GROMACS .gro file of C-alpha atoms in nm:
model
  327
    1MET     CA    1  10.146  -0.574  -1.669
    2THR     CA    2  10.398  -0.294  -1.522
    3ARG     CA    3  10.180   0.011  -1.384
    4SER     CA    4  10.154   0.248  -1.091
    5LYS     CA    5   9.827   0.375  -1.020
    6SER     CA    6   9.541   0.225  -1.234
    7PRO     CA    7   9.309   0.504  -1.383
    8ARG     CA    8   9.030   0.297  -1.306
    9ARG     CA    9   9.084   0.282  -0.946
   10THR     CA   10   9.185   0.661  -0.906
   11LEU     CA   11   8.838   0.740  -1.030
   12LEU     CA   12   8.686   0.434  -0.802
   13ALA     CA   13   8.867   0.577  -0.521
   14ALA     CA   14   8.711   0.922  -0.621
   15ALA     CA   15   8.379   0.810  -0.649
   16LEU     CA   16   8.358   0.607  -0.334
   17THR     CA   17   8.486   0.934  -0.148
   18VAL     CA   18   8.170   1.118  -0.228
   19ALA     CA   19   7.927   0.843  -0.282
   20LEU     CA   20   7.794   0.856   0.084
   21THR     CA   21   7.782   1.238   0.054
   22ALA     CA   22   7.575   1.183  -0.228
   23CYS     CA   23   7.334   0.939  -0.088
   24THR     CA   24   7.292   1.163   0.198
   25VAL     CA   25   7.196   1.450  -0.005
   26ALA     CA   26   6.923   1.241  -0.184
   27LEU     CA   27   6.732   1.153   0.134
   28VAL     CA   28   6.646   1.548   0.161
   29ALA     CA   29   6.694   1.667  -0.218
   30CYS     CA   30   6.360   1.465  -0.335
   31SER     CA   31   6.163   1.635  -0.561
   32SER     CA   32   5.824   1.773  -0.385
   33ALA     CA   33   5.634   1.739  -0.740
   34PRO     CA   34   5.360   1.532  -0.740
   35LYS     CA   35   5.341   1.270  -1.000
   36THR     CA   36   5.068   1.071  -1.168
   37PRO     CA   37   5.072   0.693  -1.155
   38ASP     CA   38   5.191   0.647  -1.533
   39ALA     CA   39   5.492   0.902  -1.397
   40GLU     CA   40   5.521   0.718  -1.099
   41MET     CA   41   5.577   0.331  -1.307
   42ALA     CA   42   5.788   0.525  -1.560
   43VAL     CA   43   6.019   0.633  -1.270
   44LYS     CA   44   6.027   0.299  -1.090
   45ASN     CA   45   6.082   0.154  -1.443
   46GLN     CA   46   6.349   0.366  -1.491
   47ALA     CA   47   6.551   0.284  -1.127
   48SER     CA   48   6.490  -0.078  -1.233
   49GLU     CA   49   6.687  -0.038  -1.554
   50TYR     CA   50   6.956   0.142  -1.335
   51THR     CA   51   6.979  -0.147  -1.095
   52THR     CA   52   7.035  -0.383  -1.409
   53PHE     CA   53   7.304  -0.200  -1.556
   54GLY     CA   54   7.456  -0.206  -1.200
   55ASN     CA   55   7.409  -0.559  -1.169
   56SER     CA   56   7.598  -0.627  -1.474
   57TYR     CA   57   7.877  -0.398  -1.449
   58PHE     CA   58   7.917  -0.536  -1.068
   59ALA     CA   59   7.920  -0.899  -1.241
   60GLN     CA   60   8.206  -0.784  -1.440
   61ALA     CA   61   8.359  -0.617  -1.174
   62ASN     CA   62   8.364  -0.262  -1.288
   63TYR     CA   63   8.278  -0.146  -0.929
   64GLU     CA   64   8.295   0.259  -1.062
   65MET     CA   65   8.010   0.179  -1.317
   66ALA     CA   66   7.806  -0.017  -1.064
   67LEU     CA   67   7.819   0.262  -0.814
   68ARG     CA   68   7.728   0.500  -1.057
   69PHE     CA   69   7.424   0.309  -1.178
   70PHE     CA   70   7.308   0.186  -0.836
   71GLU     CA   71   7.324   0.537  -0.717
   72LEU     CA   72   7.101   0.667  -1.022
   73ALA     CA   73   6.853   0.449  -0.933
   74LEU     CA   74   6.887   0.521  -0.539
   75GLN     CA   75   6.799   0.909  -0.685
   76GLU     CA   76   6.513   0.818  -0.903
   77ASN     CA   77   6.366   0.601  -0.595
   78HIS     CA   78   6.405   0.862  -0.399
   79SER     CA   79   6.192   1.118  -0.632
   80ILE     CA   80   5.909   0.907  -0.621
   81ASP     CA   81   5.940   0.794  -0.233
   82ASN     CA   82   5.977   0.445  -0.322
   83LEU     CA   83   6.069   0.309   0.018
   84PRO     CA   84   6.121  -0.043  -0.102
   85GLY     CA   85   6.317   0.063  -0.391
   86ILE     CA   86   6.573   0.291  -0.200
   87ALA     CA   87   6.586   0.012   0.077
   88LYS     CA   88   6.698  -0.214  -0.263
   89SER     CA   89   6.924   0.031  -0.368
   90HIS     CA   90   7.080   0.073  -0.047
   91ASN     CA   91   7.138  -0.296  -0.072
   92SER     CA   92   7.300  -0.261  -0.376
   93ILE     CA   93   7.557   0.044  -0.276
   94GLY     CA   94   7.654  -0.152  -0.004
   95LYS     CA   95   7.786  -0.452  -0.221
   96VAL     CA   96   7.998  -0.232  -0.400
   97TYR     CA   97   8.128  -0.092  -0.086
   98ALA     CA   98   8.196  -0.436   0.051
   99ALA     CA   99   8.375  -0.566  -0.294
  100VAL     CA  100   8.617  -0.246  -0.266
  101GLY     CA  101   8.701  -0.274   0.112
  102GLN     CA  102   8.503  -0.011   0.197
  103HIS     CA  103   8.360  -0.193   0.523
  104ALA     CA  104   8.267   0.102   0.694
  105ALA     CA  105   8.033   0.265   0.407
  106ALA     CA  106   7.923  -0.051   0.325
  107ALA     CA  107   7.760  -0.094   0.676
  108ASP     CA  108   7.637   0.239   0.677
  109ASN     CA  109   7.421   0.161   0.352
  110TYR     CA  110   7.302  -0.175   0.475
  111ARG     CA  111   7.200  -0.008   0.808
  112LEU     CA  112   6.979   0.267   0.601
  113ALA     CA  113   6.902  -0.033   0.383
  114GLY     CA  114   6.732  -0.203   0.660
  115SER     CA  115   6.580   0.119   0.837
  116PHE     CA  116   6.396   0.214   0.469
  117ALA     CA  117   6.257  -0.153   0.461
  118GLU     CA  118   6.115  -0.143   0.824
  119ILE     CA  119   5.972   0.202   0.730
  120ALA     CA  120   5.828   0.038   0.403
  121ASP     CA  121   5.765  -0.301   0.600
  122ASP     CA  122   5.951  -0.445   0.328
  123LYS     CA  123   6.029  -0.800   0.451
  124GLU     CA  124   6.230  -0.919   0.162
  125GLN     CA  125   6.440  -0.620   0.193
  126LEU     CA  126   6.498  -0.608   0.564
  127ALA     CA  127   6.598  -0.981   0.580
  128LEU     CA  128   6.864  -0.902   0.277
  129ALA     CA  129   7.024  -0.604   0.478
  130LEU     CA  130   7.033  -0.833   0.760
  131ILE     CA  131   7.184  -1.105   0.561
  132ASN     CA  132   7.405  -0.872   0.394
  133ARG     CA  133   7.543  -0.737   0.758
  134GLY     CA  134   7.633  -1.085   0.856
  135GLU     CA  135   7.785  -1.159   0.535
  136LEU     CA  136   7.988  -0.818   0.608
  137ALA     CA  137   8.085  -0.920   0.948
  138LEU     CA  138   8.227  -1.270   0.808
  139LEU     CA  139   8.426  -1.062   0.596
  140VAL     CA  140   8.593  -0.883   0.883
  141GLY     CA  141   8.610  -1.228   1.110
  142ASP     CA  142   8.307  -1.134   1.353
  143ASP     CA  143   8.209  -1.443   1.346
  144ALA     CA  144   7.969  -1.349   1.682
  145ALA     CA  145   7.791  -1.030   1.455
  146ALA     CA  146   7.759  -1.257   1.170
  147ARG     CA  147   7.571  -1.519   1.388
  148ALA     CA  148   7.353  -1.254   1.548
  149ARG     CA  149   7.243  -1.123   1.215
  150PHE     CA  150   7.193  -1.441   1.052
  151ASP     CA  151   6.967  -1.561   1.340
  152GLU     CA  152   6.766  -1.243   1.326
  153ALA     CA  153   6.725  -1.345   0.910
  154GLN     CA  154   6.636  -1.697   0.993
  155GLN     CA  155   6.379  -1.614   1.263
  156MET     CA  156   6.191  -1.424   0.958
  157VAL     CA  157   6.228  -1.755   0.794
  158ASP     CA  158   6.091  -1.953   1.034
  159ASP     CA  159   5.822  -1.733   1.120
  160GLU     CA  160   5.742  -1.742   0.721
  161GLU     CA  161   5.757  -1.397   0.671
  162VAL     CA  162   6.010  -1.445   0.414
  163SER     CA  163   6.101  -1.771   0.211
  164GLU     CA  164   6.398  -1.972   0.257
  165SER     CA  165   6.673  -1.747   0.125
  166PRO     CA  166   6.988  -1.951  -0.054
  167ILE     CA  167   7.220  -1.629   0.029
  168LEU     CA  168   7.161  -1.692   0.381
  169PHE     CA  169   7.208  -2.071   0.380
  170HIS     CA  170   7.541  -1.998   0.165
  171ASN     CA  171   7.682  -1.759   0.419
  172LEU     CA  172   7.569  -1.997   0.709
  173GLY     CA  173   7.754  -2.298   0.535
  174THR     CA  174   8.095  -2.023   0.493
  175MET     CA  175   8.056  -1.948   0.800
  176TYR     CA  176   8.032  -2.320   0.978
  177ALA     CA  177   8.305  -2.415   0.710
  178ARG     CA  178   8.519  -2.110   0.886
  179GLN     CA  179   8.474  -2.262   1.230
  180GLY     CA  180   8.584  -2.651   1.095
  181ASP     CA  181   8.191  -2.762   1.135
  182LEU     CA  182   8.221  -2.913   0.767
  183SER     CA  183   7.904  -3.131   0.837
  184GLN     CA  184   7.683  -2.819   0.889
  185ALA     CA  185   7.875  -2.578   0.620
  186ARG     CA  186   7.765  -2.902   0.370
  187GLN     CA  187   7.399  -2.944   0.497
  188ASN     CA  188   7.359  -2.530   0.447
  189LEU     CA  189   7.506  -2.512   0.159
  190GLU     CA  190   7.323  -2.797  -0.033
  191ARG     CA  191   7.004  -2.616   0.080
  192ALA     CA  192   7.125  -2.310  -0.101
  193ARG     CA  193   7.226  -2.495  -0.413
  194ALA     CA  194   6.879  -2.689  -0.414
  195ILE     CA  195   6.715  -2.351  -0.421
  196ASN     CA  196   6.945  -2.166  -0.647
  197GLU     CA  197   6.943  -2.479  -0.893
  198ALA     CA  198   6.514  -2.463  -0.916
  199ASP     CA  199   6.555  -2.080  -0.935
  200GLY     CA  200   6.797  -2.052  -1.240
  201ASN     CA  201   7.013  -1.834  -1.022
  202TRP     CA  202   7.379  -1.922  -1.182
  203THR     CA  203   7.556  -1.715  -1.040
  204GLU     CA  204   7.452  -1.778  -0.670
  205LEU     CA  205   7.472  -2.201  -0.775
  206ALA     CA  206   7.808  -2.154  -0.906
  207SER     CA  207   7.909  -2.001  -0.574
  208ASN     CA  208   7.750  -2.287  -0.375
  209TYR     CA  209   7.945  -2.525  -0.594
  210TYR     CA  210   8.289  -2.324  -0.541
  211MET     CA  211   8.218  -2.378  -0.136
  212LEU     CA  212   8.139  -2.723  -0.164
  213SER     CA  213   8.461  -2.760  -0.409
  214SER     CA  214   8.648  -2.620  -0.111
  215LEU     CA  215   8.517  -2.841   0.164
  216ALA     CA  216   8.592  -3.148  -0.027
  217SER     CA  217   8.922  -2.990  -0.079
  218ARG     CA  218   8.979  -2.933   0.296
  219GLU     CA  219   8.875  -3.336   0.320
  220ASN     CA  220   9.170  -3.431   0.061
  221ASN     CA  221   8.882  -3.560  -0.185
  222TYR     CA  222   9.033  -3.406  -0.447
  223ASP     CA  223   8.866  -3.575  -0.724
  224GLU     CA  224   8.527  -3.459  -0.589
  225ALA     CA  225   8.674  -3.131  -0.549
  226PHE     CA  226   8.763  -3.102  -0.933
  227ARG     CA  227   8.417  -3.211  -1.045
  228LEU     CA  228   8.234  -2.912  -0.801
  229ALA     CA  229   8.499  -2.666  -0.934
  230THR     CA  230   8.423  -2.754  -1.277
  231LEU     CA  231   8.032  -2.719  -1.224
  232ALA     CA  232   8.137  -2.380  -1.074
  233LEU     CA  233   8.290  -2.278  -1.402
  234GLU     CA  234   8.051  -2.435  -1.595
  235TYR     CA  235   7.778  -2.189  -1.416
  236ASP     CA  236   7.969  -1.891  -1.374
  237LYS     CA  237   8.003  -1.896  -1.747
  238ARG     CA  238   7.673  -1.928  -1.836
  239ALA     CA  239   7.602  -1.643  -1.618
  240GLU     CA  240   7.898  -1.456  -1.750
  241ASN     CA  241   8.010  -1.376  -1.422
  242SER     CA  242   8.353  -1.254  -1.480
  243PRO     CA  243   8.524  -1.274  -1.134
  244GLY     CA  244   8.351  -1.631  -1.050
  245ILE     CA  245   8.530  -1.734  -1.350
  246GLY     CA  246   8.890  -1.627  -1.233
  247ALA     CA  247   8.836  -1.798  -0.890
  248ASP     CA  248   8.711  -2.108  -1.031
  249LEU     CA  249   8.980  -2.119  -1.287
  250ALA     CA  250   9.233  -2.082  -0.987
  251ALA     CA  251   9.036  -2.331  -0.733
  252LEU     CA  252   9.098  -2.599  -1.081
  253GLY     CA  253   9.462  -2.487  -1.077
  254ARG     CA  254   9.490  -2.526  -0.669
  255ILE     CA  255   9.339  -2.845  -0.692
  256SER     CA  256   9.535  -2.980  -0.970
  257GLU     CA  257   9.839  -2.880  -0.804
  258ARG     CA  258   9.762  -3.064  -0.481
  259ARG     CA  259   9.747  -3.352  -0.745
  260GLU     CA  260  10.075  -3.259  -0.875
  261LEU     CA  261   9.951  -3.255  -1.190
  262PHE     CA  262  10.143  -2.941  -1.240
  263GLU     CA  263  10.073  -2.901  -1.616
  264ASP     CA  264   9.716  -2.908  -1.572
  265ALA     CA  265   9.742  -2.672  -1.257
  266TYR     CA  266   9.989  -2.421  -1.495
  267GLN     CA  267   9.708  -2.404  -1.765
  268TYR     CA  268   9.456  -2.291  -1.520
  269TYR     CA  269   9.676  -2.048  -1.341
  270LEU     CA  270   9.733  -1.881  -1.650
  271ARG     CA  271   9.405  -1.855  -1.754
  272ALA     CA  272   9.277  -1.758  -1.405
  273LEU     CA  273   9.535  -1.483  -1.487
  274ARG     CA  274   9.432  -1.355  -1.803
  275VAL     CA  275   9.055  -1.340  -1.653
  276TYR     CA  276   9.217  -1.105  -1.366
  277LEU     CA  277   9.431  -0.885  -1.599
  278THR     CA  278   9.125  -0.799  -1.785
  279LEU     CA  279   8.929  -0.685  -1.488
  280ASP     CA  280   9.181  -0.554  -1.308
  281LEU     CA  281   9.196  -0.716  -0.965
  282VAL     CA  282   9.515  -0.679  -0.879
  283PRO     CA  283   9.513  -0.875  -0.580
  284GLN     CA  284   9.458  -1.179  -0.724
  285THR     CA  285   9.690  -1.126  -1.030
  286ILE     CA  286   9.942  -1.143  -0.768
  287THR     CA  287   9.838  -1.431  -0.614
  288MET     CA  288   9.856  -1.573  -0.952
  289LEU     CA  289  10.175  -1.489  -1.055
  290GLU     CA  290  10.306  -1.620  -0.723
  291ARG     CA  291  10.178  -1.959  -0.826
  292LEU     CA  292  10.277  -1.971  -1.180
  293THR     CA  293  10.617  -1.898  -1.088
  294ARG     CA  294  10.581  -2.210  -0.857
  295VAL     CA  295  10.423  -2.429  -1.126
  296ALA     CA  296  10.661  -2.325  -1.407
  297GLU     CA  297  10.930  -2.403  -1.199
  298GLU     CA  298  10.774  -2.742  -1.186
  299THR     CA  299  10.677  -2.762  -1.573
  300GLY     CA  300  11.085  -2.686  -1.645
  301ARG     CA  301  10.977  -2.332  -1.743
  302GLU     CA  302  11.255  -2.195  -1.592
  303SER     CA  303  11.254  -1.847  -1.810
  304GLU     CA  304  10.895  -1.802  -1.766
  305ALA     CA  305  10.900  -1.873  -1.384
  306VAL     CA  306  11.176  -1.596  -1.376
  307GLU     CA  307  10.962  -1.372  -1.564
  308PHE     CA  308  10.652  -1.440  -1.349
  309ALA     CA  309  10.835  -1.354  -1.062
  310ALA     CA  310  10.952  -1.067  -1.151
  311GLN     CA  311  10.599  -0.942  -1.291
  312ARG     CA  312  10.487  -1.003  -0.969
  313GLU     CA  313  10.788  -0.757  -0.767
  314ARG     CA  314  10.695  -0.521  -1.037
  315ILE     CA  315  10.343  -0.501  -0.947
  316MET     CA  316  10.385  -0.506  -0.580
  317GLU     CA  317  10.642  -0.208  -0.632
  318ALA     CA  318  10.401  -0.017  -0.802
  319MET     CA  319  10.136  -0.042  -0.559
  320ALA     CA  320  10.350   0.049  -0.257
  321PRO     CA  321  10.324   0.423  -0.307
  322GLU     CA  322   9.946   0.370  -0.340
  323ALA     CA  323   9.944   0.161  -0.027
  324GLU     CA  324  10.101   0.445   0.182
  325ASP     CA  325   9.857   0.729  -0.004
  326GLU     CA  326   9.559   0.543   0.115
  327SER     CA  327   9.691   0.499   0.480
   0.00000   0.00000   0.00000
């Protein structure tokens, strides 16, 4: 587990550095050669295939590859001036930047997504861009900006310009939960859950159950929290959503620890650690090692507790020069 810089992180940093430039060039470097309807459909299909690959890599937390495929989709869409497709690609690229903490780049792509969606009169992608901007505002702690974007998207739903969005309801639930309004949070999350369950959207459904579990845990209803987190894990496994699986296992460990079921907590944390190591998710790995140190001591695994603590320190020391390089 000891390492200095991960090759994957280095490659990702390089990809993120050039991505916005590549996107800007793509805006003006479109081919002017006319295409037949059959050729245009082939390009759209290729863009769609690239997007599917990108989504698959995104679900694996392989953000470097996800970015590459989303950019390829963007290039294909630009080549035939497919404005709805361009908007969709920018929404996808923005999600990658948000996932790796590049908030300014994420915001730029979401704004581009909204602009192209407006030109294309694509209400669905426009609403998604607004929701994404609101989610990003939540991520950086700007609840007022988040609420403003969510209100704009909700108005589109109320005006029947777009269908009800489970992503919007989930984010509203997250916002209310952070503000301490657990009743409103649960109401919105349940609305999202119902839609996702009907649509068979397992990844989003798992996310709904994860947040509902968090609400139950905050109310000290640990039996219900455990049940909901187990459902989240079930649906994340069905969707093969690796980051979600890690988060669900970590939540089950946390709930078990609060119930003083330390042996169960130990096993859940260990399973989560293995997932995060596979995905090379360093902050989550550090957190799991910290928790494992604690529950290993509670279960009499003194030597393991010492080793977990030492591994955590080694990783943090290895990451320190990287943090200085990025400053």
